[in-house]
PDB file of C-alpha atoms in Angstrom:
ATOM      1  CA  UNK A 122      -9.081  -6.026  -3.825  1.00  0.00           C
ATOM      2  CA  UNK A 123     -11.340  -8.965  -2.674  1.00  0.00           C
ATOM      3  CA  UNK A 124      -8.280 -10.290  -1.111  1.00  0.00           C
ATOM      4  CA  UNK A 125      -7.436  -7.420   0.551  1.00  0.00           C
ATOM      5  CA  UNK A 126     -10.963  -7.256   1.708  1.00  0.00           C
ATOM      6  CA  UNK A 127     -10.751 -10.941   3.567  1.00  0.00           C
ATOM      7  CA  UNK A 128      -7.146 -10.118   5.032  1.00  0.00           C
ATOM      8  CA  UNK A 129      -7.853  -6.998   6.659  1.00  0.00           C
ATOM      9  CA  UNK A 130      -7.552  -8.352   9.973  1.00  0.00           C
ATOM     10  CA  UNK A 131      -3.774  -8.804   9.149  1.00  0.00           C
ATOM     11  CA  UNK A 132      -3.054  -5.517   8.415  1.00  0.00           C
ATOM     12  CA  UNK A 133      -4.964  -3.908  11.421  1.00  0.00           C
ATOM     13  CA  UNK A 134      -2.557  -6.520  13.474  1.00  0.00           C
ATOM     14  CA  UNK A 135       0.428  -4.744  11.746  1.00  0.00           C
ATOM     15  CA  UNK A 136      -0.531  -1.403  12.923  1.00  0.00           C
ATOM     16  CA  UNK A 137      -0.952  -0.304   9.435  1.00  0.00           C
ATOM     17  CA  UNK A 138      -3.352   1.403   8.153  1.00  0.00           C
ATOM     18  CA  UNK A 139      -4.427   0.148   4.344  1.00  0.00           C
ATOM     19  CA  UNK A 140      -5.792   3.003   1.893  1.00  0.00           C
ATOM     20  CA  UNK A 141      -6.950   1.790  -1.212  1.00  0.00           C
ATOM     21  CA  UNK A 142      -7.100   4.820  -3.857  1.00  0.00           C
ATOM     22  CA  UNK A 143      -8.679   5.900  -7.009  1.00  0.00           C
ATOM     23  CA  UNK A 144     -10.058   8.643  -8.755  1.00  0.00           C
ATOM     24  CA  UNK A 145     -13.634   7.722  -8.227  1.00  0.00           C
ATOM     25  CA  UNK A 146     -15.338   9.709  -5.239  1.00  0.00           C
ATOM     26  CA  UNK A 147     -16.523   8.248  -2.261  1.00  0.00           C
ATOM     27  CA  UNK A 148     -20.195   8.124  -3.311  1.00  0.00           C
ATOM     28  CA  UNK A 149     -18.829   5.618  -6.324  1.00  0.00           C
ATOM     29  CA  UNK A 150     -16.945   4.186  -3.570  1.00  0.00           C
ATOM     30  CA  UNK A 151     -19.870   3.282  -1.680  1.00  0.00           C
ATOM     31  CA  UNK A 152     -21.950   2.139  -4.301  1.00  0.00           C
ATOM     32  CA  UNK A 153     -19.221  -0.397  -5.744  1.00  0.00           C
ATOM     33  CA  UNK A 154     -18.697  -1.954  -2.672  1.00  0.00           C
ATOM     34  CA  UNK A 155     -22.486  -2.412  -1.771  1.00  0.00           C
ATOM     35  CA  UNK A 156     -23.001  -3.763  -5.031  1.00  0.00           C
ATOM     36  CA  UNK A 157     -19.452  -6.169  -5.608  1.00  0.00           C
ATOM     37  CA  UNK A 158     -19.997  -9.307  -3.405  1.00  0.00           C
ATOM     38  CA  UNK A 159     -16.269  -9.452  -3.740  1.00  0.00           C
ATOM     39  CA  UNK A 160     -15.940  -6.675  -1.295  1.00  0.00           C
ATOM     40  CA  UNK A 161     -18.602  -7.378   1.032  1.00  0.00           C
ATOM     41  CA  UNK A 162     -15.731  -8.346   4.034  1.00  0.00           C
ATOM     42  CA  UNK A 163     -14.192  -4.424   3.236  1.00  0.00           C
ATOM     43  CA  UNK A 164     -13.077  -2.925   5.850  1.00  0.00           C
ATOM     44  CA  UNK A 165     -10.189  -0.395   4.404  1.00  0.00           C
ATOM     45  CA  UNK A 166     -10.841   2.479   3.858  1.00  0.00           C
ATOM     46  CA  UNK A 167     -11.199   3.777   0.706  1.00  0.00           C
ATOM     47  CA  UNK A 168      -9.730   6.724  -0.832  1.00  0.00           C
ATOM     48  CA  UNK A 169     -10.710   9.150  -3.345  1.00  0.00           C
ATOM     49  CA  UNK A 170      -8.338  11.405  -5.116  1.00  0.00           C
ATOM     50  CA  UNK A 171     -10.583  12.585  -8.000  1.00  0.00           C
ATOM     51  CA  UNK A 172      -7.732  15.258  -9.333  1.00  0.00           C
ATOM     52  CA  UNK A 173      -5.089  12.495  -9.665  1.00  0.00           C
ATOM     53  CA  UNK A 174      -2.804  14.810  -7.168  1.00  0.00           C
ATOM     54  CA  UNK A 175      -1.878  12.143  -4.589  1.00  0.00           C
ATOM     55  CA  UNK A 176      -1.221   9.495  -7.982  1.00  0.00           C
ATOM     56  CA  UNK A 177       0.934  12.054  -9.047  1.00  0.00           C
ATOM     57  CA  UNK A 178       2.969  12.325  -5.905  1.00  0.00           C
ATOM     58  CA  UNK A 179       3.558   8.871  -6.228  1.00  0.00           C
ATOM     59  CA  UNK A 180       4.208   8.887  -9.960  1.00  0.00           C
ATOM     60  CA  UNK A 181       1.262   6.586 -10.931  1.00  0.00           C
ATOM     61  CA  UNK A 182      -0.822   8.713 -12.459  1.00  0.00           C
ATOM     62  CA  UNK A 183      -1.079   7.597 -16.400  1.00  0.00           C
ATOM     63  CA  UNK A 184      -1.722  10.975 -18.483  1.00  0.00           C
ATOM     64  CA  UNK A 185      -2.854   9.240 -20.900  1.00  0.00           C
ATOM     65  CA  UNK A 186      -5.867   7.741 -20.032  1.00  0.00           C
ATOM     66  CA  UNK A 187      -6.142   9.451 -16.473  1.00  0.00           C
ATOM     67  CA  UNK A 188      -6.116   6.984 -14.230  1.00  0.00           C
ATOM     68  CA  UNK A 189      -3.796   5.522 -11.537  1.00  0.00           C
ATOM     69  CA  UNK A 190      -1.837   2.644 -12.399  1.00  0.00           C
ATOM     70  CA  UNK A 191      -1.736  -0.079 -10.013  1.00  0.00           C
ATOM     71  CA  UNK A 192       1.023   1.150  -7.411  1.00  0.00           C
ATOM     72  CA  UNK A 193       1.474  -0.498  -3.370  1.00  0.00           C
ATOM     73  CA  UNK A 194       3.143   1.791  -1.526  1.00  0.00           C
ATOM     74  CA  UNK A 195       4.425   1.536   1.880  1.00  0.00           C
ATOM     75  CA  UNK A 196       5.055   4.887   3.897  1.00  0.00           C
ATOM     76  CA  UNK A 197       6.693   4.757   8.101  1.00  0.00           C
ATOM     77  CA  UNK A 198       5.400   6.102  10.838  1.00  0.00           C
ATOM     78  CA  UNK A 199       8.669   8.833  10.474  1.00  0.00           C
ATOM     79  CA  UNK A 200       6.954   9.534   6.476  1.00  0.00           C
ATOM     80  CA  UNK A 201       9.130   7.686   4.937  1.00  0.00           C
ATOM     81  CA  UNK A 202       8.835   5.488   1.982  1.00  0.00           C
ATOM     82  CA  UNK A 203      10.108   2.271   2.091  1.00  0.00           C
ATOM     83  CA  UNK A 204       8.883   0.468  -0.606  1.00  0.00           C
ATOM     84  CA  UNK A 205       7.036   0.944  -3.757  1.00  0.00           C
ATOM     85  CA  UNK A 206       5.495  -1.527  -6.614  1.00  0.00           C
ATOM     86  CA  UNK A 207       3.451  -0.346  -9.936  1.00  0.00           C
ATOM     87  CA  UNK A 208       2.137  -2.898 -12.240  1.00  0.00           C
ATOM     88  CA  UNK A 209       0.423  -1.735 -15.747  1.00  0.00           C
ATOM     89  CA  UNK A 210      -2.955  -2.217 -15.868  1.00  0.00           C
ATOM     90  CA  UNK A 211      -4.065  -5.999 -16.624  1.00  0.00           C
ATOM     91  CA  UNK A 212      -1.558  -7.821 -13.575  1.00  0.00           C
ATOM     92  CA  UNK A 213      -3.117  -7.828 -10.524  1.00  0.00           C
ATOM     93  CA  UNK A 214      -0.968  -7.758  -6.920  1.00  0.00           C
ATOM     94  CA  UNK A 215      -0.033 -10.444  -4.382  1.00  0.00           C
ATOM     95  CA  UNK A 216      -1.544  -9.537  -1.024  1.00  0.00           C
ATOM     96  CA  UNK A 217       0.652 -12.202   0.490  1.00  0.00           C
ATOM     97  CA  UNK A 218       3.762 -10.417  -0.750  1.00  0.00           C
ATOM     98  CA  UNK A 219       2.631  -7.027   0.148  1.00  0.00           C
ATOM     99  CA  UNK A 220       2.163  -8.469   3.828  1.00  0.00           C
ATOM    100  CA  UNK A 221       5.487  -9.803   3.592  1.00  0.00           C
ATOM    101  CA  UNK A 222       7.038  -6.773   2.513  1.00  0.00           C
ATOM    102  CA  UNK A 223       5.125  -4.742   5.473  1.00  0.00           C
ATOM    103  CA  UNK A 224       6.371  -7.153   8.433  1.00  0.00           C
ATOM    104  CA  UNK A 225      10.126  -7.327   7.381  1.00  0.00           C
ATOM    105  CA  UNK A 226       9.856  -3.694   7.155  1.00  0.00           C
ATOM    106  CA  UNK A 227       8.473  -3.336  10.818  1.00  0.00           C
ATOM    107  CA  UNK A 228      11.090  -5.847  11.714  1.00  0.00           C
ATOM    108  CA  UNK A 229      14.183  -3.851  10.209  1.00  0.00           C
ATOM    109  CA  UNK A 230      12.926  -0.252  11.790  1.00  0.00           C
ATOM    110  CA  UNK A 231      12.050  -2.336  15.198  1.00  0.00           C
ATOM    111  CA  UNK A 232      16.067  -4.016  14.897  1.00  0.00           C
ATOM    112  CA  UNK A 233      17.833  -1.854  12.725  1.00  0.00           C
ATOM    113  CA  UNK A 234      21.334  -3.648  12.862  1.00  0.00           C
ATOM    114  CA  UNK A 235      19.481  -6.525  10.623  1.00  0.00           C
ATOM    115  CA  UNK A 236      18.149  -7.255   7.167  1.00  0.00           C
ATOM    116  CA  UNK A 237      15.578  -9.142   6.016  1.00  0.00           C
ATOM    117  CA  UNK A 238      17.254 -11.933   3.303  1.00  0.00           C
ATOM    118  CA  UNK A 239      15.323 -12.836  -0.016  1.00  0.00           C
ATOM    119  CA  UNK A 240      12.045 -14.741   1.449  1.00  0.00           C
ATOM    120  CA  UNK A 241      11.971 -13.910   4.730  1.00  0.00           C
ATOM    121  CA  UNK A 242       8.847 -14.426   6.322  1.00  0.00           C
ATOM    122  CA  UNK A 243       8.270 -14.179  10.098  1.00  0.00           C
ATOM    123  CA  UNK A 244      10.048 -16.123  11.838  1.00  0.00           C
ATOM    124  CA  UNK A 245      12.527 -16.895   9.416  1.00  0.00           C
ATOM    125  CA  UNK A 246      16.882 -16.205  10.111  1.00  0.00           C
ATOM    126  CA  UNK A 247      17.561 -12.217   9.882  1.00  0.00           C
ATOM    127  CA  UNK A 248      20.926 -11.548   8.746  1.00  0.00           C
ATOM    128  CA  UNK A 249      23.553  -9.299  11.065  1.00  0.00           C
ATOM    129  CA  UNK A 250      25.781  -7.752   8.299  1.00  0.00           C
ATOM    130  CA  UNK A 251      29.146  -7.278   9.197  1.00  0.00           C
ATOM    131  CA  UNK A 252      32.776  -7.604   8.877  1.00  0.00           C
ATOM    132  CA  UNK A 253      32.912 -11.392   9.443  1.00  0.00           C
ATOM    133  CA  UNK A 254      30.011 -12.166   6.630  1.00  0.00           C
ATOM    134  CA  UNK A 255      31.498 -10.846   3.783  1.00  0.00           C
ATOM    135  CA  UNK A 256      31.692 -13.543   1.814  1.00  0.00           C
ATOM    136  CA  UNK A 257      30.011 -15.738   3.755  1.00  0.00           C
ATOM    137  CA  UNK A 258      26.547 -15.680   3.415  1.00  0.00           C
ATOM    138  CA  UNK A 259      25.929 -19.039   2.727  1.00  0.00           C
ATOM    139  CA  UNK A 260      27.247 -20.082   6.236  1.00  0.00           C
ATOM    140  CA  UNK A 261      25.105 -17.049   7.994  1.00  0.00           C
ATOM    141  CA  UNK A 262      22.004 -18.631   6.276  1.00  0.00           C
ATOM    142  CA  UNK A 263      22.094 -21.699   7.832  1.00  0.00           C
TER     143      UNK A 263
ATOM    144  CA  UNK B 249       6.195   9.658 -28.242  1.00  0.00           C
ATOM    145  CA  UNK B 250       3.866   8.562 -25.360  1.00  0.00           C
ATOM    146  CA  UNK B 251       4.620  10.666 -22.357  1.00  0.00           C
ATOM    147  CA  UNK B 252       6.314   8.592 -19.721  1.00  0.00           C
ATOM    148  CA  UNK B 253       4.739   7.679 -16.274  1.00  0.00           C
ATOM    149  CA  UNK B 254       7.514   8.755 -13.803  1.00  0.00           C
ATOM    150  CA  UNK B 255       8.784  11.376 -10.956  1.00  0.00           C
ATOM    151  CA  UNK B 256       7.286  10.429  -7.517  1.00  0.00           C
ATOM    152  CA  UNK B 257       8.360  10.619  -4.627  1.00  0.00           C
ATOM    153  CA  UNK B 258      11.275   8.218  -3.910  1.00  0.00           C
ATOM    154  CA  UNK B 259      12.442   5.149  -1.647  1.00  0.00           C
ATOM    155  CA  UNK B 260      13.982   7.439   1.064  1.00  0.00           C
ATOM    156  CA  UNK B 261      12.281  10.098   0.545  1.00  0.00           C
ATOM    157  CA  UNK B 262       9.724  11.623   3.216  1.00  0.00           C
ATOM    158  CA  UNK B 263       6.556  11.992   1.582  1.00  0.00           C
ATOM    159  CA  UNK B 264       5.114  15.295   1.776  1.00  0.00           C
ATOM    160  CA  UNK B 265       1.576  15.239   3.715  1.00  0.00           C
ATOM    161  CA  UNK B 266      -1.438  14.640   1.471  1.00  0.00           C
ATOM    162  CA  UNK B 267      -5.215  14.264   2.164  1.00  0.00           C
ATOM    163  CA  UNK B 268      -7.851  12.053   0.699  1.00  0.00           C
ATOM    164  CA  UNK B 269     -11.781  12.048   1.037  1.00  0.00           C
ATOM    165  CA  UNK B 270     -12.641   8.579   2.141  1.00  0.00           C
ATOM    166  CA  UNK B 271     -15.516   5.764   2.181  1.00  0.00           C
ATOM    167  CA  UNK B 272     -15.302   3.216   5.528  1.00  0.00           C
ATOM    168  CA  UNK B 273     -17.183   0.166   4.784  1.00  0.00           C
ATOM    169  CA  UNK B 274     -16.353  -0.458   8.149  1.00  0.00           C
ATOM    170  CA  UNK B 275     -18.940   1.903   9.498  1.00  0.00           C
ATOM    171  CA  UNK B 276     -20.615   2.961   6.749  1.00  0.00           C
ATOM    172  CA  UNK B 277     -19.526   6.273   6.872  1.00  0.00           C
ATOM    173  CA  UNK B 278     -17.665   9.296   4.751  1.00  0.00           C
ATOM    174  CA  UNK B 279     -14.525  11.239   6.095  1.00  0.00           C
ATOM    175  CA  UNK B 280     -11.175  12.172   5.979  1.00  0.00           C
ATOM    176  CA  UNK B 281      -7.541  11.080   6.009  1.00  0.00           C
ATOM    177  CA  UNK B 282      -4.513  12.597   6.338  1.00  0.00           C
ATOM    178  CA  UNK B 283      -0.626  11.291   6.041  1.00  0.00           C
ATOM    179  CA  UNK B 284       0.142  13.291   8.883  1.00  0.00           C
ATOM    180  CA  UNK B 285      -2.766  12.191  11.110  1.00  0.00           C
ATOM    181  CA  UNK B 286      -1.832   8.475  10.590  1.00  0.00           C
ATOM    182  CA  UNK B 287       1.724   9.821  11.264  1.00  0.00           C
ATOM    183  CA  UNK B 288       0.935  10.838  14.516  1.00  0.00           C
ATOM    184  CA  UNK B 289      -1.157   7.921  15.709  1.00  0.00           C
ATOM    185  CA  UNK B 290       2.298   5.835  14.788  1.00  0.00           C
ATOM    186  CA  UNK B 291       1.054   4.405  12.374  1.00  0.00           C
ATOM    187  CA  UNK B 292       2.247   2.608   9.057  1.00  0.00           C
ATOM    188  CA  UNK B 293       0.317   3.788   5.833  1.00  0.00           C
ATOM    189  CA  UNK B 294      -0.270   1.473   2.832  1.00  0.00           C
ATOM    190  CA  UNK B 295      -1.392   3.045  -0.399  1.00  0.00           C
ATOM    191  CA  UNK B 296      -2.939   0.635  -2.559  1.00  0.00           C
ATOM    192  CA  UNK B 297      -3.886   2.154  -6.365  1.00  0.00           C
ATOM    193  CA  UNK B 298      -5.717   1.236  -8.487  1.00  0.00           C
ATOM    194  CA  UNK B 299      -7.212   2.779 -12.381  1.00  0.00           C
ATOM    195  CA  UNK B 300     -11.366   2.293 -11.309  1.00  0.00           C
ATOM    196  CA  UNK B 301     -13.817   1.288  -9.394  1.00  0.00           C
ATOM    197  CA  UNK B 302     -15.898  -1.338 -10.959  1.00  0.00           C
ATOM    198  CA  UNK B 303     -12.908  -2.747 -12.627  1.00  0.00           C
ATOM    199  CA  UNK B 304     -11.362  -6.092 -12.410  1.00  0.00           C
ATOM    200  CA  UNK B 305      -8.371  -7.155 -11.448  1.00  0.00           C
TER     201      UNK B 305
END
């Protein structure tokens, strides 16, 4: 979350807005980042879903201990979600990918006759799928 | 048999409309969020979860 905390900028620049959620209230909220020097540059906001209801729309929420697993989840403007990622409990994220995974999703609603090839990054070739690259992605690539 | 973590809401899907109490460190302040309100600013939503606060990964 520190990470998340120094890249915040990016985000607001992708015209998404970053929720971080638990099941600790908002007055635990407060005091952890006040206290955790980690999260001093915190800017998201941060969410409290103290029943486990939203974790449970999202099908993170562990019954057995009663906590949220670590799930990413990104939602469109239209409500849609486009891409999800849980990790168990002791492997942390990679705020890098998750930015990743937001821009080539803004970049496939914004041109919606392309895709977004394994690594893209902005920038990088978008592929036009069609009847001529079957078979030939290798060439398209280059 | 451990119960199995499963059935959200899935790639595809529209999720239904939710809302969460919230902490901005950004001002300092308490409120509230809505999927639909972020919905109808045009905006993207990313849900980031996580088991505690005070934890520490």
């Amino acid at each position: 979350m520190s990470d998340l905390a120094d890249r915040h900028e990016q985000f607001n620049s992708l015209e998404a807005e970053l929720i971080t959620v638990s099941r600790d209230t908002k007055f635990v909220h407060l005091a952890w980042q006040r206290d955790e020097k980690l999260l001093e540059k915190a800017e998201f906001l941060m969410g409290s879903d103290p029943t486990g209801e939203v974790a449970k729309l999202f099908g993170v929420y562990d019954e057995q201990t009663g906590l949220a697993l670590r799930g990413t989840f990104i939602i469109s403007p239209e409500g849609i979600l486009l891409a999800s990622e849980v990790n168990f409990y002791n492997v942390g994220r990679n705020v890098d990918e998750l930015l990743r995974k937001i821009k080539a999703n803004l970049h496939v609603a914004r041109h919606s006759d392309e895709a977004c090839p394994v690594n893209w990054d902005t920038g990088d070739k978008t592929l036009k799928p069609s009847e001529k690259m079957v078979g030939k992605v290798f060439e398209a690539m280059k | 048999m451990e119960q199995p973590i499963c059935c959200g809401v899935k790639l595809g899907q529209c999720v239904p409309d939710f809302k969460l109490e919230t902490f901005n460190p950004g001002t300092f302040g308490f409120g509230e969020i809505t999927l639909n309100e972020l919905r109808k600013k045009g905006k993207w939503t990313v849900l980031f979860f996580y088991p505690a606060d005070f934890t520490f990964v």
